[in-house]
Tab-separated table of C-alpha atoms and ligand atoms in Angstrom:
chain	number	residue	atom	x	y	z
F	1	MET	CA	7.937	-20.161	9.701
F	2	ALA	CA	5.300	-22.615	8.552
F	3	ASP	CA	2.192	-20.508	8.960
F	4	ARG	CA	3.211	-17.296	7.241
F	5	PRO	CA	0.391	-16.186	4.896
F	6	LYS	CA	1.243	-17.224	1.357
F	7	VAL	CA	0.926	-14.478	-1.216
F	8	VAL	CA	1.423	-14.791	-4.949
F	9	LEU	CA	2.519	-11.511	-6.487
F	10	GLY	CA	1.734	-11.609	-10.191
F	11	VAL	CA	3.481	-8.981	-12.283
F	12	ALA	CA	2.333	-8.240	-15.811
F	13	GLY	CA	4.353	-6.447	-18.469
F	14	GLY	CA	3.998	-2.746	-17.843
F	15	ILE	CA	6.396	0.010	-16.899
F	16	ALA	CA	4.765	0.145	-13.446
F	17	ALA	CA	6.348	-3.263	-12.738
F	18	TYR	CA	9.134	-1.450	-10.905
F	19	LYS	CA	6.589	-0.211	-8.347
F	20	ALA	CA	5.692	-3.819	-7.564
F	21	CYS	CA	9.171	-4.115	-5.980
F	22	GLU	CA	7.995	-1.761	-3.227
F	23	LEU	CA	4.784	-3.762	-2.774
F	24	LEU	CA	6.893	-6.933	-2.558
F	25	ARG	CA	9.127	-5.364	0.061
F	26	ARG	CA	6.137	-4.356	2.176
F	27	LEU	CA	4.599	-7.807	1.910
F	28	THR	CA	7.780	-9.648	2.885
F	29	GLU	CA	8.664	-7.219	5.686
F	30	SER	CA	5.233	-7.683	7.224
F	31	GLY	CA	5.720	-11.436	7.449
F	32	HIS	CA	4.193	-12.792	4.244
F	33	GLU	CA	5.761	-15.559	2.195
F	34	VAL	CA	5.677	-14.125	-1.305
F	35	THR	CA	6.097	-16.034	-4.544
F	36	VAL	CA	6.591	-13.685	-7.455
F	37	VAL	CA	5.124	-14.819	-10.761
F	38	PRO	CA	6.028	-12.344	-13.482
F	39	THR	CA	4.832	-12.727	-17.044
F	40	ALA	CA	7.535	-13.075	-19.690
F	41	SER	CA	6.966	-9.476	-20.764
F	42	ALA	CA	7.223	-8.234	-17.158
F	43	LEU	CA	10.808	-9.490	-17.165
F	44	HIS	CA	11.617	-6.888	-19.844
F	45	PHE	CA	10.960	-4.251	-17.178
F	46	VAL	CA	12.316	-5.884	-14.007
F	47	GLY	CA	14.524	-8.975	-14.200
F	48	GLU	CA	14.237	-12.331	-12.477
F	49	ALA	CA	17.228	-11.640	-10.230
F	50	THR	CA	15.494	-8.644	-8.639
F	51	TRP	CA	12.290	-10.555	-7.874
F	52	SER	CA	14.217	-13.500	-6.539
F	53	ALA	CA	16.476	-11.392	-4.337
F	54	LEU	CA	13.604	-9.327	-2.909
F	55	SER	CA	11.333	-12.316	-2.260
F	56	GLY	CA	14.061	-14.728	-1.185
F	57	ARG	CA	12.412	-17.366	-3.364
F	58	PRO	CA	12.846	-18.783	-6.848
F	59	VAL	CA	10.930	-17.070	-9.620
F	60	SER	CA	9.214	-18.698	-12.545
F	61	THR	CA	7.164	-17.403	-15.422
F	62	GLU	CA	6.202	-20.471	-17.358
F	63	VAL	CA	4.654	-23.823	-16.578
F	64	TRP	CA	7.447	-25.930	-18.074
F	65	LYS	CA	9.920	-25.452	-15.249
F	66	ASP	CA	9.931	-28.086	-12.470
F	67	VAL	CA	7.034	-29.828	-14.234
F	68	HIS	CA	7.031	-32.735	-11.752
F	69	GLU	CA	5.974	-30.290	-9.038
F	70	VAL	CA	3.000	-29.134	-11.133
F	71	PRO	CA	3.670	-25.471	-10.289
F	72	HIS	CA	0.764	-24.240	-12.386
F	73	VAL	CA	-1.650	-25.939	-9.992
F	74	ARG	CA	0.280	-25.915	-6.741
F	75	THR	CA	1.123	-22.207	-6.690
F	76	GLY	CA	-2.481	-21.064	-7.001
F	77	LYS	CA	-3.983	-23.702	-4.729
F	78	ALA	CA	-1.579	-22.998	-1.885
F	79	ALA	CA	-2.032	-19.217	-1.974
F	80	ASP	CA	-3.900	-17.257	0.700
F	81	LEU	CA	-3.957	-14.249	-1.614
F	82	VAL	CA	-3.063	-13.518	-5.227
F	83	VAL	CA	-2.329	-9.916	-6.148
F	84	VAL	CA	-1.503	-8.838	-9.681
F	85	ALA	CA	0.291	-5.492	-9.826
F	86	PRO	CA	0.458	-4.077	-12.369
F	87	ALA	CA	-2.362	-5.799	-14.208
F	88	THR	CA	-2.244	-4.843	-17.890
F	89	ALA	CA	-5.283	-4.714	-20.208
F	90	ASP	CA	-4.006	-7.947	-21.769
F	91	LEU	CA	-3.727	-9.713	-18.413
F	92	LEU	CA	-7.223	-8.576	-17.355
F	93	ALA	CA	-8.615	-9.872	-20.653
F	94	LYS	CA	-6.929	-13.245	-20.189
F	95	ALA	CA	-8.145	-13.517	-16.599
F	96	ALA	CA	-11.700	-12.556	-17.565
F	97	HIS	CA	-11.779	-15.198	-20.286
F	98	GLY	CA	-9.986	-17.937	-18.386
F	99	LEU	CA	-7.021	-18.147	-20.753
F	100	ALA	CA	-4.026	-19.929	-19.297
F	101	ASP	CA	-0.861	-19.757	-21.349
F	102	ASP	CA	1.729	-19.035	-18.686
F	103	LEU	CA	2.287	-19.611	-14.982
F	104	LEU	CA	0.478	-16.459	-13.833
F	105	THR	CA	-2.712	-17.106	-15.813
F	106	ASN	CA	-2.669	-20.764	-14.713
F	107	THR	CA	-2.260	-19.627	-11.128
F	108	LEU	CA	-5.267	-17.325	-11.451
F	109	LEU	CA	-7.401	-20.245	-12.627
F	110	THR	CA	-6.383	-22.525	-9.793
F	111	ALA	CA	-6.512	-19.946	-6.977
F	112	ARG	CA	-9.442	-20.254	-4.552
F	113	CYS	CA	-8.377	-17.373	-2.350
F	114	PRO	CA	-9.074	-13.614	-2.624
F	115	VAL	CA	-7.620	-12.150	-5.830
F	116	VAL	CA	-6.665	-8.488	-6.161
F	117	PHE	CA	-5.923	-6.825	-9.497
F	118	ALA	CA	-4.209	-3.435	-9.524
F	119	PRO	CA	-4.491	-2.289	-13.146
F	120	ALA	CA	-2.127	0.162	-14.797
F	121	MET	CA	-2.410	1.227	-18.429
F	122	HIS	CA	-3.078	4.204	-20.634
F	123	THR	CA	-6.400	5.947	-20.085
F	124	GLU	CA	-7.729	4.955	-23.516
F	125	MET	CA	-7.068	1.280	-22.798
F	126	TRP	CA	-8.687	1.500	-19.348
F	127	GLU	CA	-11.752	3.225	-20.792
F	128	HIS	CA	-12.150	0.905	-23.787
F	129	PRO	CA	-15.418	-1.061	-23.611
F	130	ALA	CA	-13.465	-4.334	-23.858
F	131	THR	CA	-11.488	-3.512	-20.700
F	132	ARG	CA	-14.591	-2.164	-18.935
F	133	GLU	CA	-16.417	-5.428	-19.609
F	134	ASN	CA	-13.462	-7.545	-18.531
F	135	VAL	CA	-13.188	-5.601	-15.275
F	136	ALA	CA	-16.944	-5.948	-14.671
F	137	THR	CA	-16.711	-9.705	-15.302
F	138	LEU	CA	-13.831	-10.112	-12.869
F	139	ARG	CA	-15.633	-8.077	-10.212
F	140	ARG	CA	-18.838	-10.024	-10.671
F	141	ARG	CA	-16.881	-13.186	-10.013
F	142	GLY	CA	-15.556	-11.781	-6.763
F	143	ALA	CA	-12.141	-10.418	-7.704
F	144	ILE	CA	-11.107	-7.093	-6.218
F	145	VAL	CA	-10.133	-4.736	-9.028
F	146	VAL	CA	-8.786	-1.497	-7.613
F	147	GLU	CA	-9.413	1.635	-9.643
F	148	PRO	CA	-6.228	3.054	-11.171
F	149	ALA	CA	-5.053	6.421	-9.926
F	150	VAL	CA	-5.138	9.625	-11.947
F	151	GLY	CA	-1.871	11.336	-12.820
F	152	ARG	CA	1.200	11.232	-14.981
F	153	LEU	CA	1.388	8.191	-17.251
F	154	THR	CA	4.312	6.954	-19.296
F	155	GLY	CA	5.531	9.645	-21.679
F	156	VAL	CA	3.849	13.003	-21.645
F	157	ASP	CA	0.298	11.736	-21.046
F	158	THR	CA	-1.692	12.312	-17.899
F	159	GLY	CA	-5.011	10.760	-16.972
F	160	LYS	CA	-6.523	7.763	-15.250
F	161	GLY	CA	-4.436	4.637	-15.461
F	162	ARG	CA	-1.555	4.987	-13.016
F	163	LEU	CA	-0.809	2.125	-10.682
F	164	PRO	CA	-2.015	3.215	-7.231
F	165	ASP	CA	0.595	3.853	-4.586
F	166	PRO	CA	2.146	0.506	-3.473
F	167	GLY	CA	1.299	1.351	0.145
F	168	GLU	CA	-2.384	1.634	-0.789
F	169	ILE	CA	-2.300	-1.664	-2.705
F	170	PHE	CA	-0.646	-3.235	0.321
F	171	GLU	CA	-3.536	-2.018	2.506
F	172	VAL	CA	-6.091	-3.546	0.115
F	173	CYS	CA	-4.145	-6.839	0.260
F	174	ARG	CA	-3.914	-6.760	4.039
F	175	ARG	CA	-7.683	-6.324	4.356
F	176	ALA	CA	-8.484	-8.945	1.723
F	177	LEU	CA	-6.217	-11.415	3.572
F	178	ALA	CA	-7.856	-10.580	6.895
F	179	ARG	CA	-11.282	-11.355	5.438
F	180	GLY	CA	-10.018	-14.677	4.063
F	181	ALA	CA	-11.370	-16.960	1.400
F	182	GLY	CA	-14.882	-16.921	0.064
F	183	GLU	CA	-16.453	-14.461	-2.277
F	184	PRO	CA	-16.264	-10.901	-0.950
F	185	ASP	CA	-19.796	-9.921	0.066
F	186	LEU	CA	-19.802	-6.677	-1.908
F	187	ALA	CA	-18.454	-8.240	-5.122
F	188	GLY	CA	-20.150	-6.858	-8.202
F	189	ARG	CA	-21.843	-4.101	-6.178
F	190	HIS	CA	-21.561	-0.373	-6.700
F	191	VAL	CA	-21.526	1.668	-3.517
F	192	VAL	CA	-21.450	5.443	-3.181
F	193	ILE	CA	-19.955	7.130	-0.130
F	194	SER	CA	-19.756	10.814	0.738
F	195	ALA	CA	-16.956	11.979	3.036
F	196	GLY	CA	-15.666	15.179	4.557
F	197	GLY	CA	-17.464	18.423	5.181
F	198	THR	CA	-18.964	20.918	2.764
F	199	ARG	CA	-17.805	24.525	2.640
F	200	GLU	CA	-20.257	27.250	1.752
F	201	PRO	CA	-18.450	30.274	0.338
F	202	LEU	CA	-19.173	33.797	1.532
F	203	ASP	CA	-16.669	35.529	-0.667
F	204	PRO	CA	-13.469	34.463	-2.474
F	205	VAL	CA	-11.569	34.035	0.798
F	206	ARG	CA	-14.165	32.927	3.399
F	207	PHE	CA	-16.550	30.061	3.866
F	208	LEU	CA	-18.853	28.451	6.427
F	209	GLY	CA	-17.482	25.009	7.200
F	210	ASN	CA	-17.428	22.256	9.787
F	211	ARG	CA	-14.981	20.041	11.630
F	212	SER	CA	-15.446	16.807	9.696
F	213	SER	CA	-12.105	15.190	8.769
F	214	GLY	CA	-13.451	12.644	6.283
F	215	LYS	CA	-11.673	9.757	8.039
F	216	GLN	CA	-14.871	7.764	8.567
F	217	GLY	CA	-15.941	8.101	4.930
F	218	PHE	CA	-12.477	7.094	3.734
F	219	ALA	CA	-12.536	4.072	6.059
F	220	LEU	CA	-15.891	3.113	4.505
F	221	ALA	CA	-14.369	3.442	1.019
F	222	ARG	CA	-11.288	1.354	1.843
F	223	THR	CA	-13.252	-1.410	3.525
F	224	ALA	CA	-15.788	-1.509	0.673
F	225	VAL	CA	-12.947	-1.901	-1.859
F	226	ALA	CA	-11.522	-4.768	0.202
F	227	ARG	CA	-14.970	-6.402	0.211
F	228	GLY	CA	-15.043	-6.324	-3.571
F	229	ALA	CA	-17.268	-3.305	-4.276
F	230	ARG	CA	-16.901	-0.746	-7.007
F	231	VAL	CA	-16.682	2.410	-4.953
F	232	THR	CA	-17.533	6.001	-5.818
F	233	LEU	CA	-16.233	8.301	-3.110
F	234	ILE	CA	-17.599	11.843	-3.121
F	235	GLU	CA	-15.010	13.815	-1.240
F	236	ALA	CA	-15.522	17.270	0.252
F	237	ASN	CA	-12.569	19.273	1.543
F	238	THR	CA	-10.663	16.563	3.406
F	239	GLY	CA	-7.159	17.136	2.049
F	240	LEU	CA	-6.680	13.358	2.271
F	241	ALA	CA	-4.994	11.381	-0.521
F	242	ASP	CA	-7.434	9.467	-2.715
F	243	PRO	CA	-7.817	5.915	-1.404
F	244	ALA	CA	-6.725	3.205	-3.829
F	245	GLY	CA	-9.451	1.426	-5.653
F	246	ALA	CA	-12.127	4.102	-5.392
F	247	ASP	CA	-13.426	6.441	-8.066
F	248	VAL	CA	-13.109	9.803	-6.363
F	249	VAL	CA	-15.269	12.830	-7.181
F	250	HIS	CA	-14.115	16.044	-5.520
F	251	VAL	CA	-16.748	18.563	-4.456
F	252	GLY	CA	-16.786	21.717	-2.350
F	253	THR	CA	-20.325	22.781	-1.486
F	254	ALA	CA	-23.526	21.028	-0.458
F	255	LEU	CA	-25.093	21.754	-3.858
F	256	GLU	CA	-22.096	20.212	-5.650
F	257	LEU	CA	-22.272	17.198	-3.351
F	258	ARG	CA	-25.978	16.805	-4.123
F	259	ASP	CA	-25.358	16.872	-7.893
F	260	ALA	CA	-22.524	14.342	-7.628
F	261	ALA	CA	-24.563	12.057	-5.352
F	262	LEU	CA	-27.673	12.072	-7.537
F	263	LYS	CA	-25.524	11.193	-10.555
F	264	ALA	CA	-23.568	8.455	-8.774
F	265	VAL	CA	-26.550	6.669	-7.227
F	266	ALA	CA	-28.206	6.095	-10.630
F	267	ASP	CA	-26.805	2.539	-10.742
F	268	ALA	CA	-25.737	2.098	-7.099
F	269	ASP	CA	-26.717	-0.726	-4.769
F	270	ALA	CA	-26.048	1.355	-1.666
F	271	VAL	CA	-25.204	4.903	-0.659
F	272	VAL	CA	-23.672	6.005	2.625
F	273	MET	CA	-23.827	9.692	3.499
F	274	ALA	CA	-20.916	10.063	5.899
F	275	ALA	CA	-20.225	13.668	4.896
F	276	ALA	CA	-21.139	16.537	7.171
F	277	VAL	CA	-23.328	18.648	4.924
F	278	ALA	CA	-23.939	22.281	5.827
F	279	ASP	CA	-27.631	22.803	6.526
F	280	PHE	CA	-27.399	26.450	5.460
F	281	ARG	CA	-25.391	28.491	2.993
F	282	PRO	CA	-24.950	32.260	2.697
F	283	ALA	CA	-27.880	33.745	0.782
F	284	ALA	CA	-25.489	35.749	-1.366
F	285	TYR	CA	-21.941	35.177	-2.549
F	286	ALA	CA	-19.828	38.326	-2.737
F	287	THR	CA	-17.600	38.153	-5.806
F	288	GLY	CA	-15.144	40.558	-4.147
F	289	LYS	CA	-13.732	40.222	-0.617
F	290	ILE	CA	-16.166	41.621	1.985
F	291	LYS	CA	-14.404	44.602	3.607
F	292	LYS	CA	-15.024	45.911	7.110
F	293	LYS	CA	-16.023	49.545	7.230
F	294	ASP	CA	-14.419	51.664	9.948
F	295	GLY	CA	-16.756	52.137	12.891
F	296	ALA	CA	-19.665	50.317	11.243
F	297	GLU	CA	-21.423	47.311	12.811
F	298	PRO	CA	-20.972	44.054	10.873
F	299	ALA	CA	-23.797	43.328	8.429
F	300	PRO	CA	-25.985	40.402	9.572
F	301	LEU	CA	-25.300	37.205	7.697
F	302	GLU	CA	-28.325	36.007	5.795
F	303	LEU	CA	-28.525	32.242	5.264
F	304	VAL	CA	-30.716	29.982	3.158
F	305	ARG	CA	-31.368	26.272	3.582
F	306	ASN	CA	-29.450	23.659	1.684
F	307	PRO	CA	-31.378	20.670	0.374
F	308	ASP	CA	-31.380	17.633	2.649
F	309	ILE	CA	-29.468	15.239	0.399
F	310	LEU	CA	-29.944	12.162	2.570
F	311	ALA	CA	-33.726	12.650	2.697
F	312	GLU	CA	-33.780	13.181	-1.072
F	313	LEU	CA	-31.698	10.063	-1.763
F	314	SER	CA	-33.964	8.034	0.544
F	315	ALA	CA	-36.999	9.247	-1.405
F	316	VAL	CA	-35.559	8.896	-4.919
F	317	ARG	CA	-33.879	5.440	-4.899
F	318	PRO	CA	-33.403	5.031	-8.668
F	319	VAL	CA	-32.425	1.377	-8.144
F	320	PRO	CA	-35.260	-0.569	-6.489
F	321	GLY	CA	-34.174	-1.759	-3.064
F	322	GLN	CA	-31.144	0.551	-2.996
F	323	VAL	CA	-29.867	0.752	0.592
F	324	VAL	CA	-29.503	4.262	2.021
F	325	VAL	CA	-27.375	4.911	5.106
F	326	GLY	CA	-27.032	8.163	7.008
F	327	PHE	CA	-24.885	9.408	9.837
F	328	ALA	CA	-26.119	11.484	12.720
F	329	ALA	CA	-23.830	13.716	14.673
F	330	GLU	CA	-25.440	14.489	18.013
F	331	THR	CA	-24.283	16.227	21.160
F	332	ASP	CA	-27.350	15.663	23.413
F	333	ASP	CA	-30.112	13.035	23.788
F	334	VAL	CA	-28.099	11.067	21.297
F	335	LEU	CA	-30.316	8.005	20.794
F	336	ASP	CA	-33.690	9.790	20.963
F	337	ASN	CA	-32.531	12.351	18.437
F	338	GLY	CA	-31.092	9.529	16.332
F	339	ARG	CA	-34.366	7.604	16.228
F	340	ALA	CA	-36.308	10.734	15.288
F	341	LYS	CA	-33.754	11.543	12.588
F	342	LEU	CA	-33.936	8.021	11.129
F	343	ARG	CA	-37.697	8.427	10.683
F	344	ARG	CA	-37.409	11.979	9.376
F	345	LYS	CA	-34.775	11.162	6.767
F	346	GLY	CA	-36.370	7.904	5.618
F	347	CYS	CA	-33.075	6.002	5.343
F	348	ASP	CA	-32.560	2.287	6.129
F	349	LEU	CA	-29.707	2.649	8.592
F	350	LEU	CA	-28.485	5.572	10.669
F	351	VAL	CA	-25.080	5.552	12.342
F	352	VAL	CA	-25.411	7.681	15.437
F	353	ASN	CA	-22.242	9.263	16.804
F	354	GLU	CA	-21.896	11.425	19.844
F	355	VAL	CA	-19.753	14.373	18.833
F	356	GLY	CA	-17.888	17.038	20.713
F	357	VAL	CA	-14.694	18.990	20.313
F	358	ASP	CA	-12.545	15.956	21.169
F	359	LYS	CA	-14.981	13.269	20.136
F	360	THR	CA	-15.212	11.635	16.708
F	361	PHE	CA	-14.348	14.636	14.532
F	362	GLY	CA	-10.784	14.198	13.351
F	363	ALA	CA	-10.115	11.213	15.608
F	364	ALA	CA	-8.983	7.849	14.258
F	365	GLU	CA	-11.400	6.059	16.586
F	366	SER	CA	-15.052	6.412	17.466
F	367	GLU	CA	-18.016	4.611	18.975
F	368	ALA	CA	-21.539	4.515	17.611
F	369	VAL	CA	-24.946	2.911	17.603
F	370	VAL	CA	-26.362	1.861	14.252
F	371	LEU	CA	-30.144	2.179	14.181
F	372	ALA	CA	-32.121	0.274	11.552
F	373	ALA	CA	-35.497	1.315	10.157
F	374	ASP	CA	-36.702	-2.236	10.826
F	375	GLY	CA	-36.043	-1.743	14.535
F	376	GLY	CA	-32.532	-3.219	14.888
F	377	GLU	CA	-29.935	-1.540	17.054
F	378	THR	CA	-26.223	-2.420	16.838
F	379	VAL	CA	-23.794	-1.023	19.386
F	380	VAL	CA	-20.276	-0.531	17.996
F	381	PRO	CA	-17.776	-0.195	20.856
F	382	TYR	CA	-15.004	2.381	20.874
F	383	GLY	CA	-12.452	1.380	18.249
F	384	PRO	CA	-10.929	2.186	14.875
F	385	LYS	CA	-13.182	3.862	12.301
F	386	GLU	CA	-12.455	0.910	10.035
F	387	ALA	CA	-14.158	-1.450	12.483
F	388	LEU	CA	-17.226	0.779	12.451
F	389	ALA	CA	-17.036	0.848	8.638
F	390	ASP	CA	-16.963	-2.951	8.495
F	391	THR	CA	-19.980	-3.118	10.816
F	392	VAL	CA	-21.860	-0.770	8.496
F	393	TRP	CA	-21.105	-3.064	5.511
F	394	ASP	CA	-22.046	-6.118	7.609
F	395	LEU	CA	-25.460	-4.489	8.081
F	396	VAL	CA	-25.754	-3.241	4.495
F	397	ALA	CA	-24.786	-6.532	2.764
F	398	PRO	CA	-27.866	-8.584	3.735
F	399	ARG	CA	-30.163	-5.670	2.829
F	400	LEU	CA	-28.809	-5.179	-0.704
F	401	PRO	CA	-31.171	-5.555	-3.644
F	402	ARG	CA	-31.097	-8.923	-5.406
F	403	SER	CA	-28.310	-8.890	-7.989
N	1	LIG	N1	-27.296	15.498	5.488
N	1	LIG	C1	-27.650	15.719	4.172
N	1	LIG	N2	-27.989	16.967	3.747
N	1	LIG	C2	-28.022	17.991	4.603
N	1	LIG	C3	-27.691	17.792	5.959
N	1	LIG	C4	-27.319	16.514	6.376
N	1	LIG	O1	-27.615	14.775	3.390
N	1	LIG	N3	-28.368	19.192	4.167
N	1	LIG	C5	-26.989	14.125	5.927
N	1	LIG	C6	-25.607	13.890	6.468
N	1	LIG	O2	-24.723	13.472	5.452
N	1	LIG	C7	-25.850	12.783	7.478
N	1	LIG	C8	-27.260	13.028	7.956
N	1	LIG	O3	-27.873	13.827	6.957
N	1	LIG	O4	-25.819	11.509	6.864
N	1	LIG	C9	-27.433	13.657	9.279
N	1	LIG	O5	-26.739	14.843	9.394
N	1	LIG	P1	-26.884	15.754	10.704
N	1	LIG	O6	-26.052	16.953	10.500
N	1	LIG	O7	-26.646	14.949	11.941
N	1	LIG	O8	-28.435	16.058	10.655
N	1	LIG	P2	-29.236	17.325	10.285
N	1	LIG	O9	-30.093	17.034	9.113
N	1	LIG	O10	-28.326	18.476	10.174
N	1	LIG	O11	-30.222	17.461	11.537
N	1	LIG	P3	-30.096	18.389	12.845
N	1	LIG	O12	-29.802	19.746	12.336
N	1	LIG	O13	-31.420	18.236	13.450
N	1	LIG	O14	-29.015	17.782	13.679
């Protein structure tokens, strides 16, 4: 097939190289033409025969093979997407500094398509200022660097640095390919997203909660990663697996969400409050389980107000020009209530959803109207939550502060 999307799968020398086999399988099975370019050290972990057999194509690591075909230029130029998984600290450093001493690093210099790096390394290496700066440089230039996952590392260590699940990396690749060439519009930006629903504890076994599934917030996180952003996802009680590429902060209550949000927005270009935050919490928390007393009427439940986080974020804006986006769940007079809420909260954009037992909450699809403080109104027809997420970023991107 002539028009299959061409993907270069770069593999650097880390133990996680074996997981790239699964990514390769997914890419080929979904109709991509994949050229695997391992580094010489990657071949210590998974051999040439495996890459060749799984991709159905020859495999080369250095620029001196088939020199007349100029593979170091051709491979990168022809690619629709380059993904490096795993990307070691060494590979990230070379890419950030434009070094080109093998076929993969040459390919990275000649590629003009979206480039995805999926790093995997020990936590100390990931956190070292040298790696942090290299990652920031690559992101600033438009590369998508997915955040490593947290968990068991090689040996007995655990921490941040695991290669994300190959299925998640595949999703990032699929979205980056769909968006095509050109610098991703959120490259070099930090965006903060809250997702899920807060739970306000009454006693050790009970809480006041809501029906939010977190799917919309997760869709916002995934699409922002694919558009090149550094993403902090503040997650409340969703039970969903962490999306690849996002820094995930887990919270339970509205007060915890507020603390996490205020911290995360300190250097953020945009914040999207997709979480359903409880307006009230029980006035008192019983440290022991509340028992019913035979024959007695239940004690009335006393509630106190939670802070309005969205209104606070709209007022604070520690980064000048920071874009603040809210969601409004409404059951009646949807647009009128939405407009009033936009003014009351002081945010730039408000995504207004009509909710009901079968509508929006928990569903994979939704419809919405996005109201802008400057008067704009964007109708998003019924469709996947990812499409709504992309529309939100389409509206956020031109409003971002100058970088
Ligand atoms: N929100 C918030 N803090 C709260 C309550 C809500 O930050 N204490 C945010 C939500 O994350 C959402 C937006 O405000 O982005 C709107 O939430 P919604 O529940 O629709 O609005 P309410 O403020 O609860 O208004 P009302 O009770 O009038 O519907």
